[in-house]
N, CA and C atoms as an extended XYZ file, in Angstrom:
387
Properties=species:S:1:pos:R:3:atomname:S:1:resname:S:1:resid:I:1 pbc="F F F"
N      -167.872      139.007       66.898 N   MET     1
C      -168.211      137.637       67.167 CA  MET     1
C      -167.514      136.761       66.121 C   MET     1
N      -166.894      135.693       66.605 N   ILE     2
C      -166.218      134.729       65.736 CA  ILE     2
C      -166.669      133.340       66.170 C   ILE     2
N      -167.032      132.509       65.228 N   ALA     3
C      -167.450      131.140       65.543 CA  ALA     3
C      -166.465      130.147       64.934 C   ALA     3
N      -166.120      129.142       65.719 N   VAL     4
C      -165.272      128.039       65.258 CA  VAL     4
C      -165.901      126.733       65.735 C   VAL     4
N      -165.652      125.664       65.020 N   TRP     5
C      -166.208      124.379       65.421 CA  TRP     5
C      -165.612      123.933       66.745 C   TRP     5
N      -166.415      123.261       67.527 N   ALA     6
C      -165.927      122.600       68.736 CA  ALA     6
C      -165.137      121.357       68.301 C   ALA     6
N      -164.651      120.603       69.257 N   ALA     7
C      -163.870      119.399       68.947 CA  ALA     7
C      -164.658      118.466       68.031 C   ALA     7
N      -163.955      117.793       67.154 N   ILE     8
C      -164.620      116.900       66.204 CA  ILE     8
C      -165.460      115.855       66.928 C   ILE     8
N      -165.029      115.424       68.099 N   GLU     9
C      -165.769      114.414       68.860 CA  GLU     9
C      -167.172      114.870       69.230 C   GLU     9
N      -167.407      116.153       69.192 N   ARG    10
C      -168.725      116.703       69.522 CA  ARG    10
C      -169.586      116.922       68.277 C   ARG    10
N      -169.082      116.514       67.132 N   ASN    11
C      -169.775      116.703       65.857 CA  ASN    11
C      -169.877      115.351       65.141 C   ASN    11
N      -170.924      114.577       65.454 N   PRO    12
C      -171.014      113.180       65.012 CA  PRO    12
C      -170.920      112.946       63.503 C   PRO    12
N      -171.427      113.844       62.694 N   LEU    13
C      -171.310      113.655       61.252 CA  LEU    13
C      -169.844      113.572       60.851 C   LEU    13
N      -169.037      114.455       61.401 N   PHE    14
C      -167.633      114.493       61.023 CA  PHE    14
C      -166.822      113.399       61.697 C   PHE    14
N      -167.281      112.914       62.836 N   VAL    15
C      -166.670      111.714       63.422 CA  VAL    15
C      -166.870      110.549       62.457 C   VAL    15
N      -168.069      110.425       61.913 N   ALA    16
C      -168.360      109.349       60.961 CA  ALA    16
C      -167.485      109.471       59.716 C   ALA    16
N      -167.358      110.676       59.196 N   ILE    17
C      -166.522      110.891       58.009 CA  ILE    17
C      -165.069      110.560       58.319 C   ILE    17
N      -164.569      111.029       59.459 N   HIS    18
C      -163.179      110.768       59.837 CA  HIS    18
C      -162.932      109.273       60.022 C   HIS    18
N      -163.846      108.593       60.674 N   THR    19
C      -163.697      107.156       60.891 CA  THR    19
C      -163.668      106.405       59.566 C   THR    19
N      -164.559      106.765       58.654 N   ALA    20
C      -164.596      106.107       57.342 CA  ALA    20
C      -163.314      106.377       56.558 C   ALA    20
N      -162.847      107.610       56.585 N   LEU    21
C      -161.592      107.941       55.903 CA  LEU    21
C      -160.423      107.179       56.511 C   LEU    21
N      -160.357      107.128       57.836 N   SER    22
C      -159.258      106.439       58.523 CA  SER    22
C      -159.227      104.956       58.184 C   SER    22
N      -160.397      104.366       58.024 N   ALA    23
C      -160.484      102.930       57.756 CA  ALA    23
C      -160.171      102.565       56.311 C   ALA    23
N      -160.260      103.515       55.404 N   THR    24
C      -160.174      103.162       53.981 CA  THR    24
C      -159.121      103.924       53.186 C   THR    24
N      -158.553      104.993       53.764 N   THR    25
C      -157.582      105.801       53.013 CA  THR    25
C      -156.341      106.040       53.871 C   THR    25
N      -155.513      106.945       53.431 N   THR    26
C      -154.274      107.260       54.141 CA  THR    26
C      -154.531      108.182       55.331 C   THR    26
N      -153.595      108.191       56.265 N   SER    27
C      -153.726      109.095       57.414 CA  SER    27
C      -153.651      110.551       56.966 C   SER    27
N      -152.882      110.830       55.922 N   GLU    28
C      -152.798      112.202       55.421 CA  GLU    28
C      -154.169      112.699       54.974 C   GLU    28
N      -154.903      111.840       54.298 N   LEU    29
C      -156.227      112.226       53.817 CA  LEU    29
C      -157.227      112.294       54.967 C   LEU    29
N      -157.203      111.314       55.842 N   SER    30
C      -158.169      111.321       56.951 CA  SER    30
C      -157.908      112.469       57.918 C   SER    30
N      -156.649      112.853       58.083 N   ASP    31
C      -156.344      113.962       58.993 CA  ASP    31
C      -156.851      115.306       58.471 C   ASP    31
N      -157.026      115.434       57.168 N   LEU    32
C      -157.542      116.690       56.610 CA  LEU    32
C      -158.915      117.039       57.172 C   LEU    32
N      -159.711      116.028       57.460 N   ILE    33
C      -161.073      116.277       57.933 CA  ILE    33
C      -161.073      116.916       59.318 C   ILE    33
N      -159.978      116.757       60.053 N   THR    34
C      -159.918      117.320       61.404 CA  THR    34
C      -159.529      118.798       61.406 C   THR    34
N      -159.024      119.310       60.301 N   ALA    35
C      -158.542      120.697       60.254 CA  ALA    35
C      -159.569      121.727       60.723 C   ALA    35
N      -160.817      121.675       60.267 N   PRO    36
C      -161.783      122.691       60.710 CA  PRO    36
C      -162.118      122.622       62.206 C   PRO    36
N      -161.712      121.540       62.857 N   PHE    37
C      -162.033      121.344       64.269 CA  PHE    37
C      -160.802      121.498       65.161 C   PHE    37
N      -159.706      121.967       64.598 N   SER    38
C      -158.429      121.954       65.314 CA  SER    38
C      -158.251      123.091       66.315 C   SER    38
N      -159.093      124.091       66.279 N   TRP    39
C      -158.944      125.217       67.210 CA  TRP    39
C      -160.168      125.258       68.112 C   TRP    39
N      -160.310      124.223       68.921 N   HIS    40
C      -161.525      124.041       69.711 CA  HIS    40
C      -161.354      124.314       71.199 C   HIS    40
N      -160.130      124.458       71.674 N   ASN    41
C      -159.892      124.658       73.102 CA  ASN    41
C      -160.351      126.058       73.508 C   ASN    41
N      -161.343      126.127       74.389 N   THR    42
C      -161.932      127.428       74.728 CA  THR    42
C      -160.947      128.346       75.440 C   THR    42
N      -160.059      127.796       76.258 N   ALA    43
C      -159.058      128.633       76.929 CA  ALA    43
C      -158.113      129.255       75.904 C   ALA    43
N      -157.711      128.472       74.911 N   GLU    44
C      -156.842      128.998       73.854 CA  GLU    44
C      -157.561      130.064       73.028 C   GLU    44
N      -158.835      129.853       72.768 N   LEU    45
C      -159.610      130.850       72.026 CA  LEU    45
C      -159.674      132.163       72.791 C   LEU    45
N      -159.939      132.069       74.083 N   GLN    46
C      -160.026      133.278       74.896 CA  GLN    46
C      -158.685      134.000       74.929 C   GLN    46
N      -157.608      133.262       75.144 N   THR    47
C      -156.273      133.866       75.170 CA  THR    47
C      -155.947      134.533       73.837 C   THR    47
N      -156.245      133.867       72.738 N   ALA    48
C      -155.961      134.438       71.414 CA  ALA    48
C      -156.731      135.731       71.199 C   ALA    48
N      -157.989      135.757       71.606 N   ALA    49
C      -158.796      136.974       71.452 CA  ALA    49
C      -158.238      138.103       72.306 C   ALA    49
N      -157.861      137.790       73.537 N   GLU    50
C      -157.299      138.817       74.422 CA  GLU    50
C      -155.961      139.323       73.898 C   GLU    50
N      -155.117      138.412       73.413 N   GLU    51
C      -153.819      138.820       72.863 CA  GLU    51
C      -153.978      139.646       71.587 C   GLU    51
N      -155.092      139.497       70.905 N   ALA    52
C      -155.370      140.281       69.699 CA  ALA    52
C      -155.943      141.652       70.037 C   ALA    52
N      -156.093      141.931       71.340 N   GLY    53
C      -156.549      143.246       71.760 CA  GLY    53
C      -158.020      143.347       72.102 C   GLY    53
N      -158.733      142.266       72.079 N   PHE    54
C      -160.147      142.303       72.449 CA  PHE    54
C      -160.280      142.256       73.965 C   PHE    54
N      -161.382      142.810       74.469 N   HIS    55
C      -161.629      142.771       75.911 CA  HIS    55
C      -163.049      142.300       76.170 C   HIS    55
N      -163.335      142.041       77.422 N   ASP    56
C      -164.634      141.466       77.803 CA  ASP    56
C      -164.927      140.214       76.967 C   ASP    56
N      -163.920      139.371       76.847 N   VAL    57
C      -164.022      138.178       76.009 CA  VAL    57
C      -164.845      137.107       76.727 C   VAL    57
N      -165.817      136.588       76.018 N   ARG    58
C      -166.605      135.450       76.506 CA  ARG    58
C      -166.607      134.384       75.421 C   ARG    58
N      -166.590      133.147       75.848 N   ILE    59
C      -166.691      132.032       74.913 CA  ILE    59
C      -168.007      131.314       75.194 C   ILE    59
N      -168.834      131.232       74.185 N   LEU    60
C      -170.106      130.520       74.291 CA  LEU    60
C      -170.017      129.242       73.463 C   LEU    60
N      -170.564      128.177       73.964 N   THR    61
C      -170.634      126.934       73.199 CA  THR    61
C      -172.098      126.681       72.875 C   THR    61
N      -172.379      126.521       71.598 N   ARG    62
C      -173.750      126.337       71.148 CA  ARG    62
C      -173.827      125.127       70.221 C   ARG    62
N      -174.974      124.496       70.235 N   SER    63
C      -175.186      123.380       69.318 CA  SER    63
C      -176.517      123.553       68.603 C   SER    63
N      -176.541      123.067       67.406 N   LEU    64
C      -177.758      123.054       66.602 CA  LEU    64
C      -177.946      121.648       66.058 C   LEU    64
N      -179.175      121.249       65.978 N   LEU    65
C      -179.495      119.957       65.403 CA  LEU    65
C      -179.443      120.078       63.882 C   LEU    65
N      -178.733      119.170       63.273 N   MET    66
C      -178.642      119.137       61.823 CA  MET    66
C      -179.444      117.921       61.357 C   MET    66
N      -180.371      118.142       60.461 N   VAL    67
C      -181.238      117.066       59.985 CA  VAL    67
C      -181.101      116.959       58.468 C   VAL    67
N      -180.693      115.790       58.021 N   PHE    68
C      -180.637      115.508       56.587 CA  PHE    68
C      -181.906      114.740       56.253 C   PHE    68
N      -182.889      115.458       55.763 N   GLU    69
C      -184.230      114.917       55.532 CA  GLU    69
C      -184.242      113.713       54.596 C   GLU    69
N      -183.318      113.683       53.651 N   GLN    70
C      -183.313      112.605       52.660 CA  GLN    70
C      -182.400      111.456       53.054 C   GLN    70
N      -181.981      111.417       54.317 N   GLY    71
C      -181.244      110.272       54.834 CA  GLY    71
C      -179.760      110.261       54.536 C   GLY    71
N      -179.222      109.047       54.506 N   VAL    72
C      -177.779      108.840       54.407 CA  VAL    72
C      -177.191      109.461       53.147 C   VAL    72
N      -177.815      109.243       52.013 N   GLU    73
C      -177.256      109.789       50.767 CA  GLU    73
C      -177.211      111.315       50.818 C   GLU    73
N      -178.193      111.919       51.433 N   HIS    74
C      -178.224      113.374       51.606 CA  HIS    74
C      -177.061      113.815       52.498 C   HIS    74
N      -176.866      113.127       53.620 N   ALA    75
C      -175.767      113.469       54.533 CA  ALA    75
C      -174.417      113.278       53.857 C   ALA    75
N      -174.306      112.258       53.038 N   MET    76
C      -173.034      111.998       52.369 CA  MET    76
C      -172.660      113.106       51.397 C   MET    76
N      -173.645      113.808       50.869 N   ARG    77
C      -173.336      114.922       49.958 CA  ARG    77
C      -172.605      116.051       50.678 C   ARG    77
N      -172.754      116.143       51.992 N   SER    78
C      -172.036      117.181       52.736 CA  SER    78
C      -170.533      116.955       52.689 C   SER    78
N      -170.126      115.740       52.377 N   PHE    79
C      -168.712      115.410       52.275 CA  PHE    79
C      -168.002      116.293       51.256 C   PHE    79
N      -168.706      116.691       50.212 N   SER    80
C      -168.074      117.488       49.150 CA  SER    80
C      -167.588      118.846       49.647 C   SER    80
N      -168.064      119.282       50.809 N   ALA    81
C      -167.647      120.576       51.356 CA  ALA    81
C      -166.497      120.444       52.351 C   ALA    81
N      -165.879      119.282       52.418 N   THR    82
C      -164.792      119.074       53.379 CA  THR    82
C      -163.434      119.270       52.716 C   THR    82
N      -162.397      119.524       53.519 N   PRO    83
C      -161.058      119.674       52.943 CA  PRO    83
C      -160.511      118.375       52.348 C   PRO    83
N      -161.127      117.241       52.664 N   ALA    84
C      -160.664      115.959       52.128 CA  ALA    84
C      -161.267      115.642       50.763 C   ALA    84
N      -162.267      116.376       50.356 N   SER    85
C      -162.987      116.064       49.121 CA  SER    85
C      -162.091      115.980       47.882 C   SER    85
N      -161.183      116.929       47.631 N   PRO    86
C      -160.338      116.812       46.434 CA  PRO    86
C      -159.467      115.552       46.449 C   PRO    86
N      -158.958      115.186       47.617 N   GLY    87
C      -158.148      113.970       47.716 CA  GLY    87
C      -158.953      112.721       47.455 C   GLY    87
N      -160.187      112.720       47.903 N   VAL    88
C      -161.059      111.569       47.663 CA  VAL    88
C      -161.371      111.456       46.177 C   VAL    88
N      -161.559      112.575       45.519 N   ALA    89
C      -161.846      112.554       44.080 CA  ALA    89
C      -160.701      111.927       43.287 C   ALA    89
N      -159.490      111.969       43.839 N   ALA    90
C      -158.326      111.411       43.156 CA  ALA    90
C      -158.114      109.921       43.454 C   ALA    90
N      -158.920      109.344       44.337 N   LEU    91
C      -158.774      107.933       44.691 CA  LEU    91
C      -159.252      107.031       43.554 C   LEU    91
N      -158.773      105.811       43.569 N   SER    92
C      -159.298      104.835       42.608 CA  SER    92
C      -160.768      104.587       42.922 C   SER    92
N      -161.506      104.129       41.934 N   GLN    93
C      -162.936      103.895       42.121 CA  GLN    93
C      -163.191      102.865       43.217 C   GLN    93
N      -162.349      101.840       43.303 N   SER    94
C      -162.578      100.804       44.320 CA  SER    94
C      -162.365      101.344       45.733 C   SER    94
N      -161.373      102.200       45.915 N   VAL    95
C      -161.139      102.796       47.236 CA  VAL    95
C      -162.260      103.776       47.568 C   VAL    95
N      -162.664      104.566       46.597 N   GLU    96
C      -163.768      105.499       46.824 CA  GLU    96
C      -165.053      104.746       47.184 C   GLU    96
N      -165.320      103.649       46.494 N   ASP    97
C      -166.504      102.838       46.812 CA  ASP    97
C      -166.425      102.295       48.234 C   ASP    97
N      -165.244      101.810       48.624 N   ALA    98
C      -165.059      101.289       49.986 CA  ALA    98
C      -165.267      102.389       51.018 C   ALA    98
N      -164.758      103.580       50.724 N   LEU    99
C      -164.930      104.717       51.626 CA  LEU    99
C      -166.412      105.021       51.830 C   LEU    99
N      -167.151      105.139       50.753 N   PHE   100
C      -168.554      105.518       50.883 CA  PHE   100
C      -169.408      104.388       51.462 C   PHE   100
N      -169.021      103.144       51.218 N   ASP   101
C      -169.709      102.033       51.893 CA  ASP   101
C      -169.493      102.120       53.403 C   ASP   101
N      -168.252      102.397       53.788 N   ARG   102
C      -167.952      102.521       55.222 CA  ARG   102
C      -168.663      103.732       55.816 C   ARG   102
N      -168.721      104.830       55.082 N   LEU   103
C      -169.409      106.022       55.578 CA  LEU   103
C      -170.894      105.730       55.800 C   LEU   103
N      -171.506      105.007       54.891 N   ARG   104
C      -172.912      104.624       55.092 CA  ARG   104
C      -173.076      103.862       56.406 C   ARG   104
N      -172.150      102.964       56.663 N   SER   105
C      -172.192      102.177       57.902 CA  SER   105
C      -172.001      103.062       59.129 C   SER   105
N      -171.079      104.000       59.064 N   GLU   106
C      -170.805      104.896       60.196 CA  GLU   106
C      -171.975      105.836       60.468 C   GLU   106
N      -172.711      106.187       59.430 N   LEU   107
C      -173.854      107.090       59.597 CA  LEU   107
C      -175.095      106.378       60.138 C   LEU   107
N      -175.135      105.065       60.046 N   ALA   108
C      -176.323      104.300       60.444 CA  ALA   108
C      -176.824      104.624       61.856 C   ALA   108
N      -175.950      104.776       62.862 N   PRO   109
C      -176.461      105.089       64.203 CA  PRO   109
C      -177.130      106.461       64.314 C   PRO   109
N      -176.934      107.307       63.332 N   LEU   110
C      -177.507      108.652       63.368 CA  LEU   110
C      -178.870      108.724       62.681 C   LEU   110
N      -179.369      107.596       62.212 N   ILE   111
C      -180.623      107.578       61.458 CA  ILE   111
C      -181.815      107.452       62.398 C   ILE   111
N      -182.792      108.311       62.173 N   GLY   112
C      -184.073      108.257       62.867 CA  GLY   112
C      -185.169      108.656       61.904 C   GLY   112
N      -186.180      107.851       61.773 N   ASP   113
C      -187.284      108.125       60.842 CA  ASP   113
C      -186.791      108.343       59.413 C   ASP   113
N      -185.739      107.622       59.030 N   GLY   114
C      -185.214      107.736       57.674 CA  GLY   114
C      -184.339      108.951       57.441 C   GLY   114
N      -184.135      109.761       58.467 N   LYS   115
C      -183.321      110.977       58.369 CA  LYS   115
C      -182.022      110.777       59.146 C   LYS   115
N      -180.964      111.435       58.715 N   VAL   116
C      -179.745      111.490       59.514 CA  VAL   116
C      -179.868      112.724       60.392 C   VAL   116
N      -179.766      112.499       61.699 N   ILE   117
C      -179.969      113.575       62.674 CA  ILE   117
C      -178.769      113.601       63.612 C   ILE   117
N      -178.138      114.755       63.714 N   CYS   118
C      -176.985      114.878       64.610 CA  CYS   118
C      -176.783      116.342       64.997 C   CYS   118
N      -176.000      116.526       66.028 N   GLU   119
C      -175.667      117.873       66.484 CA  GLU   119
C      -174.431      118.387       65.771 C   GLU   119
N      -174.359      119.682       65.624 N   MET   120
C      -173.128      120.371       65.247 CA  MET   120
C      -172.876      121.380       66.349 C   MET   120
N      -171.679      121.338       66.904 N   VAL   121
C      -171.354      122.165       68.061 CA  VAL   121
C      -170.236      123.132       67.687 C   VAL   121
N      -170.409      124.389       68.071 N   SER   122
C      -169.368      125.387       67.815 CA  SER   122
C      -169.132      126.238       69.051 C   SER   122
N      -167.956      126.826       69.087 N   ASN   123
C      -167.594      127.791       70.122 CA  ASN   123
C      -167.645      129.171       69.491 C   ASN   123
N      -168.222      130.100       70.218 N   ILE   124
C      -168.396      131.453       69.701 CA  ILE   124
C      -167.657      132.420       70.609 C   ILE   124
N      -166.768      133.185       70.017 N   ILE   125
C      -166.041      134.215       70.757 CA  ILE   125
C      -166.852      135.500       70.661 C   ILE   125
N      -167.226      136.036       71.807 N   VAL   126
C      -167.936      137.312       71.871 CA  VAL   126
C      -167.021      138.263       72.631 C   VAL   126
N      -166.693      139.398       72.026 N   ALA   127
C      -165.755      140.325       72.653 CA  ALA   127
C      -165.947      141.726       72.084 C   ALA   127
N      -165.287      142.668       72.717 N   HIS   128
C      -165.298      144.059       72.253 CA  HIS   128
C      -163.895      144.447       71.806 C   HIS   128
N      -163.840      145.254       70.766 N   ALA   129
C      -162.548      145.713       70.250 CA  ALA   129
C      -162.082      146.931       71.007 C   ALA   129
């Protein structure tokens, strides 16, 4: 079994991060956030698994609700685990402040009861060797 993220558009937290990066930094930096979501086409996943010698290949798409109990600031801490994090650390303080202000704004629609709540969707390859 192998799991990969579905398209970024199906993962609202990362859409918010990408939008904030795109609005405040370079395209090179904002494009880094899309890397973990770049292998989302289920037909391509199935073909790759079959070409690697697996059989009885099935692709399952699953989603889980992600809840950041402490709200926006809690959700923003997840940014440190992204491929864009080192580049953001190298930004000037004013650009970094603008980025995180924009990210707070982008996360606002995901707030319910003071928590940031969103889905994370992945594709799972199930096959036999």
